[in-house]
PDB file of C-alpha atoms in Angstrom:
ATOM      1  CA  MET D 902     116.325-108.421-104.071  1.00 56.00           C
ATOM      2  CA  ASN D 903     114.666-106.153-106.601  1.00 70.00           C
ATOM      3  CA  ASP D 904     111.113-107.334-107.324  1.00 75.00           C
ATOM      4  CA  LYS D 905     109.888-106.473-110.791  1.00 80.00           C
ATOM      5  CA  HIS D 906     106.178-106.650-111.466  1.00 83.00           C
ATOM      6  CA  LEU D 907     104.885-107.873-114.785  1.00 81.00           C
ATOM      7  CA  TYR D 908     102.384-105.512-116.370  1.00 81.00           C
ATOM      8  CA  ILE D 909     100.062-107.149-118.884  1.00 74.00           C
ATOM      9  CA  PRO D 910      97.901-104.605-120.695  1.00 74.00           C
ATOM     10  CA  TYR D 911      94.455-105.585-121.880  1.00 68.00           C
ATOM     11  CA  GLY D 912      92.253-104.191-124.581  1.00 64.00           C
ATOM     12  CA  LEU D 913      95.052-103.628-127.077  1.00 70.00           C
ATOM     13  CA  ILE D 914      93.756-103.213-130.600  1.00 70.00           C
ATOM     14  CA  ILE D 915      96.205-104.362-133.254  1.00 73.00           C
ATOM     15  CA  GLU D 916      94.094-104.295-136.403  1.00 74.00           C
ATOM     16  CA  LYS D 917      92.760-101.242-138.210  1.00 78.00           C
ATOM     17  CA  GLN D 918      89.250-100.181-137.207  1.00 76.00           C
ATOM     18  CA  TRP D 919      86.737 -97.897-138.887  1.00 75.00           C
ATOM     19  CA  TRP D 920      85.090 -97.086-135.551  1.00 72.00           C
ATOM     20  CA  ASP D 921      85.292 -98.659-132.088  1.00 71.00           C
ATOM     21  CA  GLY D 922      84.675-102.380-132.436  1.00 72.00           C
ATOM     22  CA  CYS D 923      84.310-102.499-136.213  1.00 77.00           C
ATOM     23  CA  GLY D 924      87.013-103.139-138.772  1.00 78.00           C
ATOM     24  CA  PRO D 925      87.696-104.976-142.027  1.00 80.00           C
ATOM     25  CA  LYS D 926      87.449-108.394-140.315  1.00 80.00           C
ATOM     26  CA  GLN D 927      83.815-107.714-139.378  1.00 80.00           C
ATOM     27  CA  LYS D 928      82.774-106.579-142.867  1.00 82.00           C
ATOM     28  CA  PRO D 929      81.753-110.063-144.159  1.00 84.00           C
ATOM     29  CA  GLN D 930      79.773-110.698-140.979  1.00 85.00           C
ATOM     30  CA  PHE D 931      77.946-107.376-141.384  1.00 84.00           C
ATOM     31  CA  VAL D 932      77.178-108.100-145.032  1.00 87.00           C
ATOM     32  CA  ILE D 933      75.900-111.637-144.377  1.00 89.00           C
ATOM     33  CA  GLY D 934      73.797-110.546-141.390  1.00 86.00           C
ATOM     34  CA  GLY D 935      72.394-107.573-143.294  1.00 86.00           C
ATOM     35  CA  LEU D 936      71.477-109.694-146.315  1.00 90.00           C
ATOM     36  CA  ILE D 937      69.770-112.316-144.142  1.00 90.00           C
ATOM     37  CA  SER D 938      67.771-109.696-142.242  1.00 89.00           C
ATOM     38  CA  LEU D 939      66.808-107.846-145.436  1.00 88.00           C
ATOM     39  CA  GLY D 940      65.775-111.119-147.104  1.00 90.00           C
ATOM     40  CA  LEU D 941      63.631-112.055-144.121  1.00 89.00           C
ATOM     41  CA  ALA D 942      62.174-108.538-144.045  1.00 89.00           C
ATOM     42  CA  THR D 943      61.319-108.754-147.758  1.00 90.00           C
ATOM     43  CA  VAL D 944      59.517-112.074-147.314  1.00 90.00           C
ATOM     44  CA  ILE D 945      57.528-110.710-144.368  1.00 88.00           C
ATOM     45  CA  PHE D 946      56.909-107.480-146.295  1.00 86.00           C
ATOM     46  CA  LEU D 947      55.379-109.416-149.192  1.00 89.00           C
ATOM     47  CA  LEU D 948      53.482-112.060-147.226  1.00 88.00           C
ATOM     48  CA  VAL D 949      52.356-110.415-143.993  1.00 88.00           C
ATOM     49  CA  HIS D 950      52.405-106.638-143.733  1.00 86.00           C
ATOM     50  CA  VAL D 951      54.491-103.654-144.750  1.00 87.00           C
ATOM     51  CA  ILE D 952      55.084-102.263-141.249  1.00 90.00           C
ATOM     52  CA  ILE D 953      56.029-105.631-139.762  1.00 88.00           C
ATOM     53  CA  GLY D 954      58.490-106.265-142.609  1.00 87.00           C
ATOM     54  CA  LEU D 955      60.053-102.844-142.102  1.00 88.00           C
ATOM     55  CA  ALA D 956      60.345-103.415-138.344  1.00 89.00           C
ATOM     56  CA  VAL D 957      61.950-106.845-138.851  1.00 88.00           C
ATOM     57  CA  GLY D 958      64.452-105.365-141.318  1.00 87.00           C
ATOM     58  CA  ILE D 959      65.478-102.538-139.001  1.00 90.00           C
ATOM     59  CA  PHE D 960      65.647-104.821-135.955  1.00 90.00           C
ATOM     60  CA  GLY D 961      67.681-107.408-137.893  1.00 88.00           C
ATOM     61  CA  ILE D 962      70.261-104.868-138.990  1.00 87.00           C
ATOM     62  CA  LEU D 963      70.542-103.417-135.470  1.00 88.00           C
ATOM     63  CA  ALA D 964      70.884-106.910-133.990  1.00 88.00           C
ATOM     64  CA  THR D 965      73.611-107.730-136.518  1.00 87.00           C
ATOM     65  CA  VAL D 966      75.565-104.619-135.545  1.00 84.00           C
ATOM     66  CA  ALA D 967      75.150-105.413-131.837  1.00 84.00           C
ATOM     67  CA  LEU D 968      76.271-109.032-132.235  1.00 84.00           C
ATOM     68  CA  VAL D 969      79.216-108.422-134.570  1.00 83.00           C
ATOM     69  CA  SER D 970      80.825-105.278-133.133  1.00 81.00           C
ATOM     70  CA  LYS D 971      83.509-105.897-130.523  1.00 78.00           C
ATOM     71  CA  GLN D 972      83.303-104.761-126.913  1.00 74.00           C
ATOM     72  CA  ASP D 973      85.749-102.295-125.363  1.00 69.00           C
ATOM     73  CA  LYS D 974      87.616-104.184-122.648  1.00 71.00           C
ATOM     74  CA  THR D 975      87.509-107.768-123.870  1.00 74.00           C
ATOM     75  CA  ASN D 976      87.929-107.071-127.608  1.00 76.00           C
ATOM     76  CA  LEU D 977      85.428-109.882-128.303  1.00 80.00           C
ATOM     77  CA  SER D 978      82.108-109.685-130.085  1.00 83.00           C
ATOM     78  CA  MET D 979      79.044-111.531-128.824  1.00 87.00           C
ATOM     79  CA  ILE D 980      79.405-114.052-131.649  1.00 86.00           C
ATOM     80  CA  ASP D 981      83.050-114.671-130.671  1.00 86.00           C
ATOM     81  CA  TYR D 982      82.019-115.096-127.030  1.00 89.00           C
ATOM     82  CA  ILE D 983      79.256-117.578-127.892  1.00 90.00           C
ATOM     83  CA  GLY D 984      81.733-119.539-130.048  1.00 91.00           C
ATOM     84  CA  LEU D 985      84.223-119.678-127.176  1.00 91.00           C
ATOM     85  CA  MET D 986      81.532-120.908-124.769  1.00 92.00           C
ATOM     86  CA  ILE D 987      80.405-123.638-127.193  1.00 94.00           C
ATOM     87  CA  ARG D 988      84.012-124.749-127.753  1.00 93.00           C
ATOM     88  CA  LYS D 989      84.648-124.836-123.989  1.00 91.00           C
ATOM     89  CA  ASN D 990      81.538-126.931-123.332  1.00 90.00           C
ATOM     90  CA  LYS D 991      82.577-129.459-126.007  1.00 88.00           C
ATOM     91  CA  GLU D 992      86.017-130.036-124.482  1.00 87.00           C
ATOM     92  CA  GLN D 993      86.587-133.047-122.320  1.00 82.00           C
ATOM     93  CA  GLN D 994      86.540-132.130-118.665  1.00 79.00           C
ATOM     94  CA  ASN D 995      88.798-133.761-116.111  1.00 80.00           C
ATOM     95  CA  PHE D 996      87.545-134.146-112.574  1.00 77.00           C
ATOM     96  CA  LEU D 997      90.319-135.236-110.257  1.00 80.00           C
ATOM     97  CA  TYR D 998      88.704-136.961-107.299  1.00 78.00           C
ATOM     98  CA  LYS D 999      90.512-138.246-104.252  1.00 77.00           C
ATOM     99  CA  TYR D1000      88.892-141.039-102.343  1.00 74.00           C
ATOM    100  CA  LYS D1001      88.831-140.461 -98.616  1.00 75.00           C
ATOM    101  CA  ASP D1002      87.379-142.947 -96.226  1.00 73.00           C
ATOM    102  CA  ASP D1003      86.238-140.437 -93.615  1.00 72.00           C
ATOM    103  CA  TYR D1004      83.712-142.655 -91.893  1.00 74.00           C
ATOM    104  CA  GLY D1005      85.566-145.971 -91.923  1.00 69.00           C
ATOM    105  CA  ILE D1006      82.882-147.663 -94.002  1.00 70.00           C
ATOM    106  CA  MET D1007      85.216-149.276 -96.542  1.00 61.00           C
TER     107      MET D1007
END
């Protein structure tokens, strides 16, 4: 009998990407994250201190890029991964127990 092995490739990228992990689907997420971080940086800039506001703005934009861009092997971003974990934890879990009377108590 001739055994044929099934090869399932992983990490295939179907959509167009500007650079590794970033494409047109991530553009709204980048824009929203950038606007939120710049808004927060502006408020801190005006109320607290110039340097702290600048640091918050730069850190917010870098954090947005890190959270939104997709990873190499899994083709998932951190936001996608967190969403999958939340969805998995909300699902009903089935625990199939078998009763065994090992000690003869019942």
